mmCIF file of C-alpha atoms in Angstrom:
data_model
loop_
_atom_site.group_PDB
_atom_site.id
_atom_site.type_symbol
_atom_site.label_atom_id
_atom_site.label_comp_id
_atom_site.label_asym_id
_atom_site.label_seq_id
_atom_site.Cartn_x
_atom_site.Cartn_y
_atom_site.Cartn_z
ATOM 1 C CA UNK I 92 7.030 13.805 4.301
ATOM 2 C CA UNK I 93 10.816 13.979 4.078
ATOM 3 C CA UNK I 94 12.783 15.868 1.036
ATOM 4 C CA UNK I 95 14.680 12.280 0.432
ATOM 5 C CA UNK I 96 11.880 9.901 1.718
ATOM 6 C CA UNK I 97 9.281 8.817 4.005
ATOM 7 C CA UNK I 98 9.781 7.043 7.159
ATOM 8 C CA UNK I 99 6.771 6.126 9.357
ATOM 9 C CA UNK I 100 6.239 4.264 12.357
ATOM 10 C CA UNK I 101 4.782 0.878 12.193
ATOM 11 C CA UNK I 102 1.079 1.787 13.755
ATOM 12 C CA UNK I 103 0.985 4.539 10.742
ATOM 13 C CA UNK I 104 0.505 1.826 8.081
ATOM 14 C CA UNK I 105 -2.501 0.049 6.762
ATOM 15 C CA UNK I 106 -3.116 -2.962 4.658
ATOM 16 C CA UNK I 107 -2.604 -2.328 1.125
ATOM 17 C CA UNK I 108 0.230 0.390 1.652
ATOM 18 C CA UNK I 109 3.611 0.240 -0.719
ATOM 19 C CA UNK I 110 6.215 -0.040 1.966
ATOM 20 C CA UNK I 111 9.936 0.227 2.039
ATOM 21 C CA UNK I 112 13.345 0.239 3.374
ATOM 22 C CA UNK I 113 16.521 1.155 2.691
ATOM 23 C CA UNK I 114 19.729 -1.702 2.262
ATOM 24 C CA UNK I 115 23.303 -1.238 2.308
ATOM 25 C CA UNK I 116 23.526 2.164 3.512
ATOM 26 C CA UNK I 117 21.195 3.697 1.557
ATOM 27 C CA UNK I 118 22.163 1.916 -1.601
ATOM 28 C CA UNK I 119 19.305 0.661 -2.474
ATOM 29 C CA UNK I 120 15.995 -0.323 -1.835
ATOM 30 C CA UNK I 121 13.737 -3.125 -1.167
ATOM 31 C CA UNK I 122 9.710 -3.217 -2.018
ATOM 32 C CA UNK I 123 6.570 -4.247 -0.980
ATOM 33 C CA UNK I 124 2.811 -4.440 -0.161
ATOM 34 C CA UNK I 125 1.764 -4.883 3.610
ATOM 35 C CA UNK I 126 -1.120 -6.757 3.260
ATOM 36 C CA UNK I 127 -2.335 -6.368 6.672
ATOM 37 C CA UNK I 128 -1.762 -8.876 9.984
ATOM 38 C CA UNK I 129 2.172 -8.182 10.036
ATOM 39 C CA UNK I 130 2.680 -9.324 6.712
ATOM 40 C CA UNK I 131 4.233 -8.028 3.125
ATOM 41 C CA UNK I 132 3.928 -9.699 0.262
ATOM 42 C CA UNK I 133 7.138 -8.590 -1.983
ATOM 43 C CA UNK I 134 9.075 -9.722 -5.298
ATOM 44 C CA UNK I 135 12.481 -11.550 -5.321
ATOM 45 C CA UNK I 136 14.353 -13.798 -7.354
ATOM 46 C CA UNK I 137 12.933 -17.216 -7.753
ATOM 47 C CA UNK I 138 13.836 -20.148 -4.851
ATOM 48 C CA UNK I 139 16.558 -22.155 -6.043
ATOM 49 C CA UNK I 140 14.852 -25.424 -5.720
ATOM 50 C CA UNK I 141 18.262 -27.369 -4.853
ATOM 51 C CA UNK I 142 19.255 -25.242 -2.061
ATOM 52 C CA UNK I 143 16.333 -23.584 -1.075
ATOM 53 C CA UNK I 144 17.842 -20.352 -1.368
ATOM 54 C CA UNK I 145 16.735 -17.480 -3.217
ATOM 55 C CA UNK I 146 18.635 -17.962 -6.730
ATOM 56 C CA UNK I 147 20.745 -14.486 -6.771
ATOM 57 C CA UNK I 148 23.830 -13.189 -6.333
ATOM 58 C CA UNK I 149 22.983 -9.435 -6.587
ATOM 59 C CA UNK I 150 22.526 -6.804 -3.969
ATOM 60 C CA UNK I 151 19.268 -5.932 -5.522
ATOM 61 C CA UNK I 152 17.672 -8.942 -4.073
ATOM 62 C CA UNK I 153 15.734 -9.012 -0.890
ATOM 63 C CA UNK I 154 17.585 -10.925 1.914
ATOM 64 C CA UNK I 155 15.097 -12.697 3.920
ATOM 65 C CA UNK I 156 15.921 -15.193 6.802
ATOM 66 C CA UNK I 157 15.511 -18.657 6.039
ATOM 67 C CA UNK I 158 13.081 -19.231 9.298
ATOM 68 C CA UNK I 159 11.287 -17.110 11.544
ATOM 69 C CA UNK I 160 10.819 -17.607 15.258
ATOM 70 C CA UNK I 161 6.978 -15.030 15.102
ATOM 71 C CA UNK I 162 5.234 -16.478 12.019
ATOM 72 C CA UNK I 163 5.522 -20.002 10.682
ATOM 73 C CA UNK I 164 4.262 -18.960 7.270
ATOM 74 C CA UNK I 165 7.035 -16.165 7.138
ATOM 75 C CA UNK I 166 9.118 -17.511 4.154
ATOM 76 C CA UNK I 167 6.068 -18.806 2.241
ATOM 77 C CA UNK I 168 7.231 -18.897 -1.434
ATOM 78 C CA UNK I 169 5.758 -21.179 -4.576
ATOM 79 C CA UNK I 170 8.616 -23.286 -6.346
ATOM 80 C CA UNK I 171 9.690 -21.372 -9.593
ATOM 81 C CA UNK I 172 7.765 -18.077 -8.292
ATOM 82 C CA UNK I 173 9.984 -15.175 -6.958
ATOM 83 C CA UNK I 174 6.794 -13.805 -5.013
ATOM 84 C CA UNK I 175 6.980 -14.042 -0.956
ATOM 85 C CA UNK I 176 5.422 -13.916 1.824
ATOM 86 C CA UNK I 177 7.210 -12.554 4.628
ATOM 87 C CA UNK I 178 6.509 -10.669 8.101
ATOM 88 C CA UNK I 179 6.963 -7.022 8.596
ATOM 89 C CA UNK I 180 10.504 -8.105 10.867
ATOM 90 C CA UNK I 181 12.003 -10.077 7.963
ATOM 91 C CA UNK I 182 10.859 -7.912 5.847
ATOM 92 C CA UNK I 183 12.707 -5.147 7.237
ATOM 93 C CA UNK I 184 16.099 -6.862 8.796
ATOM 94 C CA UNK I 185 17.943 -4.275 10.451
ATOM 95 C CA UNK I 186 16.544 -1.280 8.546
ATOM 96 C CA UNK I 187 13.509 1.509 9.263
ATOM 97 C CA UNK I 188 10.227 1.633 7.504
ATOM 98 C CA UNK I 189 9.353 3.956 4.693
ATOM 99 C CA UNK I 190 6.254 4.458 3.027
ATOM 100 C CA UNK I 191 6.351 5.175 -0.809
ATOM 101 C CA UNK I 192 3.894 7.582 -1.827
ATOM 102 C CA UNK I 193 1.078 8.273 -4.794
ATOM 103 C CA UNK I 194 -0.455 10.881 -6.846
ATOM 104 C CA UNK I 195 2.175 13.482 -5.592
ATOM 105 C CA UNK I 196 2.166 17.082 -7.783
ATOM 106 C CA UNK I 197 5.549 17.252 -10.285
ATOM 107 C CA UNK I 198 6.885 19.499 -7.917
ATOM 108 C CA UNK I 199 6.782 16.998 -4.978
ATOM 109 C CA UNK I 200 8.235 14.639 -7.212
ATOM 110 C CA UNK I 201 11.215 16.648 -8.934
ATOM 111 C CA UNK I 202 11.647 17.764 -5.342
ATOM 112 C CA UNK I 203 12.798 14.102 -3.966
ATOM 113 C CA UNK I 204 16.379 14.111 -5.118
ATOM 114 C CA UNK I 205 16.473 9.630 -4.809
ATOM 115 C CA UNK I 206 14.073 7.652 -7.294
ATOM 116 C CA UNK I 207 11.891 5.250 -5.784
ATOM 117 C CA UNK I 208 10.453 7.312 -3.049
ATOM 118 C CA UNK I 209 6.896 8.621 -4.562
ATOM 119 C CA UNK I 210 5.067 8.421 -7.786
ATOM 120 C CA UNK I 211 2.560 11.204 -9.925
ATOM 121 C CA UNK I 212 0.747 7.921 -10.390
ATOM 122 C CA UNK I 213 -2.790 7.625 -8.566
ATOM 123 C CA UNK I 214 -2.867 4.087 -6.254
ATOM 124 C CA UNK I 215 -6.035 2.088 -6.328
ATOM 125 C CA UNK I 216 -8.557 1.124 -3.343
ATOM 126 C CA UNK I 217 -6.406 -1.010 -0.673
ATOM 127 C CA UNK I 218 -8.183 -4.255 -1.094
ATOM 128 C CA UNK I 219 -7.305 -4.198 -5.004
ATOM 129 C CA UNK I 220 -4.024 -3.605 -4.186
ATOM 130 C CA UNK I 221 -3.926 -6.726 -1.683
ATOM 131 C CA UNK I 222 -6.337 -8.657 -4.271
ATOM 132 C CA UNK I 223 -3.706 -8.711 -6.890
ATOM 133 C CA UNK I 224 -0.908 -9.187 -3.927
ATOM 134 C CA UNK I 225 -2.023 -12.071 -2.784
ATOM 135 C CA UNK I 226 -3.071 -13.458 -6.199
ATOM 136 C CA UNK I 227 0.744 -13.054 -7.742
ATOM 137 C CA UNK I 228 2.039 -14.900 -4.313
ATOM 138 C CA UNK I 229 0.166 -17.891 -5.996
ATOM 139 C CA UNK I 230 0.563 -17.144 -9.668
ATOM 140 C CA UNK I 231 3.874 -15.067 -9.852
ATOM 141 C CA UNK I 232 5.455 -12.203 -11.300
ATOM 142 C CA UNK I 233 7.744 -13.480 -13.663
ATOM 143 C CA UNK I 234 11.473 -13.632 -13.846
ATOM 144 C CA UNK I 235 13.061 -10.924 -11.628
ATOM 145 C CA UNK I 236 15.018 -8.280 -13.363
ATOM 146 C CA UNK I 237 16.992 -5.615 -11.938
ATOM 147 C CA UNK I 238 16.218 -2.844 -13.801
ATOM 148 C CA UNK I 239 12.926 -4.018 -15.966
ATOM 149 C CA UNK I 240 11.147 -6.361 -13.314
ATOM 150 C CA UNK I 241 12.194 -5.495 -10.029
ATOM 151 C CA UNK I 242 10.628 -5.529 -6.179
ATOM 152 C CA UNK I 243 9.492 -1.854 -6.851
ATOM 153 C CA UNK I 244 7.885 -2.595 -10.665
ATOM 154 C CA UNK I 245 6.259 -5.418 -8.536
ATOM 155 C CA UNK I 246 4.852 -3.250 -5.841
ATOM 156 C CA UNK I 247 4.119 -0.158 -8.270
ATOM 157 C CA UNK I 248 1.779 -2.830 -10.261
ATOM 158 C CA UNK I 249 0.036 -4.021 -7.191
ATOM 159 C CA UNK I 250 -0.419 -0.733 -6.431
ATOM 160 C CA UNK I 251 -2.028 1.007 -9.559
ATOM 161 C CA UNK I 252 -2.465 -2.045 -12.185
ATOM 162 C CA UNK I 253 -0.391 -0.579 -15.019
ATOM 163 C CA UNK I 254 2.108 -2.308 -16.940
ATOM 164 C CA UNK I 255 4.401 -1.767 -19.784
ATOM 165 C CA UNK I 256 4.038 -3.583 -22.680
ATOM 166 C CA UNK I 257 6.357 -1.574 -25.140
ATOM 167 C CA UNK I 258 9.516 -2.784 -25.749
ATOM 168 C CA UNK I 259 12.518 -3.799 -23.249
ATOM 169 C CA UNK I 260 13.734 -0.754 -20.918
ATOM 170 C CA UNK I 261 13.744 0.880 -17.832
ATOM 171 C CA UNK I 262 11.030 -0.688 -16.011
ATOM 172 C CA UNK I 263 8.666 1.253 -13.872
ATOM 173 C CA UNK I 264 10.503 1.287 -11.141
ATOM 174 C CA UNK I 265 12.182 4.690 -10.099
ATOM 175 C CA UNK I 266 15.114 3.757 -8.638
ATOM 176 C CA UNK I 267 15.961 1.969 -11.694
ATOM 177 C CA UNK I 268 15.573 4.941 -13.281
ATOM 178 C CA UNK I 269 17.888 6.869 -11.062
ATOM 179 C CA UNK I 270 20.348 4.152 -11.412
ATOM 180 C CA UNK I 271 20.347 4.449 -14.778
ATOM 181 C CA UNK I 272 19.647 8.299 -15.235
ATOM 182 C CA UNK I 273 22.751 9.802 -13.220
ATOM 183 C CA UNK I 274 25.497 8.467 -15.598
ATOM 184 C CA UNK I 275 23.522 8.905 -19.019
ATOM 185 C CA UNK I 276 22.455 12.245 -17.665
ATOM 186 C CA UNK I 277 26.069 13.101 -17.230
ATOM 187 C CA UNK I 278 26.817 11.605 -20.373
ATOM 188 C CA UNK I 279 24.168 13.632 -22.448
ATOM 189 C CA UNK I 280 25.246 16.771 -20.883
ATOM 190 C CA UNK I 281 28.820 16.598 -22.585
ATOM 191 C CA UNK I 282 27.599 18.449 -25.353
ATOM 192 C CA UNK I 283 26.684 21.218 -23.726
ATOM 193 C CA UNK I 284 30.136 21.756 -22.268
ATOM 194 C CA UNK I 285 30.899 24.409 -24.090
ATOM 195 C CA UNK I 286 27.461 26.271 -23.153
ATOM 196 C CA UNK I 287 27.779 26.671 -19.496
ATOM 197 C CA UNK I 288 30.333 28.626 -17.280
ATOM 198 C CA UNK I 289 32.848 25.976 -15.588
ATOM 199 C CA UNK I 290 31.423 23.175 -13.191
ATOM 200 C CA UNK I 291 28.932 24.809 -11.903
ATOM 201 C CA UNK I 292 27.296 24.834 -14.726
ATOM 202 C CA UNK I 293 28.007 21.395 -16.122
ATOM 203 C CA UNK I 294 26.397 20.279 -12.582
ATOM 204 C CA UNK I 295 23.422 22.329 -13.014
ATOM 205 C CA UNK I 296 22.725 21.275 -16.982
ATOM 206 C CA UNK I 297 23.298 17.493 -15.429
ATOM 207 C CA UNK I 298 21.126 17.887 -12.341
ATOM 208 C CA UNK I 299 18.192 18.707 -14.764
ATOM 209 C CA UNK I 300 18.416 16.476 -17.224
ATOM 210 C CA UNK I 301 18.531 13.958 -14.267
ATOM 211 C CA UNK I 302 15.247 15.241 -12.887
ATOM 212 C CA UNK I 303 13.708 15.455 -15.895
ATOM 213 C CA UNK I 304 15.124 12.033 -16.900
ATOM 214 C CA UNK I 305 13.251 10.722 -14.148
ATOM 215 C CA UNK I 306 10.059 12.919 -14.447
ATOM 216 C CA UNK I 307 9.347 10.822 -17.512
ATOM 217 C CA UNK I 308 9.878 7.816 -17.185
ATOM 218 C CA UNK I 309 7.726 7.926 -14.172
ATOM 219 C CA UNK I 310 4.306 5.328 -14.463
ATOM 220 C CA UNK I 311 2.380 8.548 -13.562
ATOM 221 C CA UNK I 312 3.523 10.282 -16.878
ATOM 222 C CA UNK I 313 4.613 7.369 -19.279
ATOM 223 C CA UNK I 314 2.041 6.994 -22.235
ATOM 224 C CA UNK I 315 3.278 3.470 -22.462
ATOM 225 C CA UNK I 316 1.719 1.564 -19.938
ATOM 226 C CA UNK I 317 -1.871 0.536 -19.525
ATOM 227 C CA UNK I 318 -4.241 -1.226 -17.144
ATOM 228 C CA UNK I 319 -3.928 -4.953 -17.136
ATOM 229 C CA UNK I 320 -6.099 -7.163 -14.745
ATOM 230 C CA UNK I 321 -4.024 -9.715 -12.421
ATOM 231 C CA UNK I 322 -5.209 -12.339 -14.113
ATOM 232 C CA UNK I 323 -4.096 -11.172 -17.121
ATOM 233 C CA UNK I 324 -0.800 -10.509 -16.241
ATOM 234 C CA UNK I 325 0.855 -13.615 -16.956
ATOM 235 C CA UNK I 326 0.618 -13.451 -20.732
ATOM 236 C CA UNK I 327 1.454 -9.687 -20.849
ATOM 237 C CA UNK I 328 4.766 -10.511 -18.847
ATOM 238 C CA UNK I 329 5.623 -13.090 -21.316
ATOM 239 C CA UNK I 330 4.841 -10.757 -24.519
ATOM 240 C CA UNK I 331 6.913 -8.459 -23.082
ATOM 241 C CA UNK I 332 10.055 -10.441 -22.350
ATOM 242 C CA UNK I 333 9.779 -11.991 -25.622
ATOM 243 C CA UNK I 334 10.216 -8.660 -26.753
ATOM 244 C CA UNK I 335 12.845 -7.653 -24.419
ATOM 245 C CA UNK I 336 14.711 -10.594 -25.859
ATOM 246 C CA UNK I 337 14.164 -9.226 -29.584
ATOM 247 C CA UNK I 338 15.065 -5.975 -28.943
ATOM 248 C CA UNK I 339 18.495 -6.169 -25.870
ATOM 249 C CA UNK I 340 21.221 -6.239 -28.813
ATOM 250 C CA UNK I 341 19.882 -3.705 -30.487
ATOM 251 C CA UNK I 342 19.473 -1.507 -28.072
ATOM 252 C CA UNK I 343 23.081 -2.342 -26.575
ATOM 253 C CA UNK I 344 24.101 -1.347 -30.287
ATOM 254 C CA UNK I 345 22.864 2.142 -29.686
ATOM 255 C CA UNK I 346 24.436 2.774 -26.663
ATOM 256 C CA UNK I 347 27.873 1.107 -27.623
ATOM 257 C CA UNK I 348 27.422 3.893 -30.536
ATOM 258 C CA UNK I 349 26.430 6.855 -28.511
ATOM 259 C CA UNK I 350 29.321 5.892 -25.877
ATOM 260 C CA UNK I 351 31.731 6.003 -28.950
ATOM 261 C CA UNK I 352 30.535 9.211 -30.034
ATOM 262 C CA UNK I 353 30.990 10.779 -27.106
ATOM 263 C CA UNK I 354 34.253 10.010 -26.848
ATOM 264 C CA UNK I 355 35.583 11.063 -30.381
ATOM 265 C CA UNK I 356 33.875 13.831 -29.662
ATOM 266 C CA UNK I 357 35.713 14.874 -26.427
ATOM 267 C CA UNK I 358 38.659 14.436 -28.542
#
């Protein structure tokens, strides 16, 4: 187990494991389940139907080849479904293999400086986890978001069956959360400027509001999520996007405000 993640070789995983890798020099990440057989079932954005490509511009988006010389079903992917099926080489490109680990203690967790490495959340048996795989490759996941329904939400769900279903946010996804909780936690440390002894001290105030930022928000901790059966999931997923929709300006509204008084503040 690694301070910043967890590699593994290939004969250490077993069907129904949350796997991982790292893109773009660490920038990111890229989810999945293995589902046993040399095969991982992850979540991308859905197949643009007139060019066969996956419909995305964004680094966040898995980049899978568009044939495979191993597996003829490498590729597989429902029209209007961002769920695929891919082969552990695909799935991987160029990069190692990581295994994302559950029901790790808080300090584990603070402990792994990069979201999207481990969860406080308990995983259920392996063939529930490749039951509700396998039935999302044929059903879907919804419309891929980058920070509220992304490859790691997709894998976290598969994983332990818990969804959100409060309004629009930071998904459940970690590394969303980091991505979002390193700028807001040096934004919400400004006001303690005055507080601490040079920077030094503004890093160390920042740095914990950054862990604890992440801490919880994680699906382990977060009191608003709940167990929701596969085949369930498609009219949670709508309920909540039709919320998300209500609620983006407003939300936007508050930070636009906060942002502002920061600033006259600093002034």
């Amino acid at each position: 187990m690694g301070l910043l993640s967890h590699r593994v070789e290939r004969s250490e995983i077993r069907a129904g494991d949350h796997i991982y890798t790292w893109r773009a020099v660490y920038t990111y990440s890229h989810h999945g389940i293995y589902v046993g057989g040399n095969k991982v079932v992850h979540f991308t954005r859905k197949k643009d139907a007139s060019s066969g490509a996956n419909s995305s511009n964004s680094n966040f988006s898995s980049e899978v080849p568009s044939s495979c010389p191993t597996f003829p079903d490498c590729g597989f992917q429902l029209p209007n479904s961002g769920v695929i099926l891919s082969c552990l080489d695909c799935f991987l490109g160029n990069g190692s293999l990581y295994y994302f680990e559950y029901g790790v203690s808080p300090s584990v967790f603070l402990a792994k400086v990069r979201g999207g490495t481990c969860t406080t959340a308990v995983a259920d048996p392996p063939e529930t986890v490749i039951n509700r795989a396998m039935y999302l490759l044929q059903n879907g996941f919804g419309n891929y978001d980058v920070f509220e329904n992304n490859c790691e939400d997709f894998a976290l769900y598969c994983k332990t069956g818990l969804l959100s279903l409060e309004e629009a946010g930071i998904g459940r996804s970690g590394q969303a959360s980091s991505v979002i909780g390193v700028p807001l936690a040096a934004l919400l440390s400004t006001p303690f400027k005055l507080l601490v002894a040079g920077p030094v001290g503004m890093a160390t105030v920042t740095a914990g509001m950054y862990c604890a930022g992440r801490y919880i928000t994680d699906i382990g901790v977060r009191k608003d999520v709940v167990k929701v059966a596969v085949e369930d999931l498609a009219s949670n997923i709508d309920l909540h996007h039709s919320q998300g929709e209500k609620t983006a300006e407003r939300r936007s509204d508050e930070v636009a405000t906060l942002l502002l008084t920061e600033g006259e503040t600093l002034l």
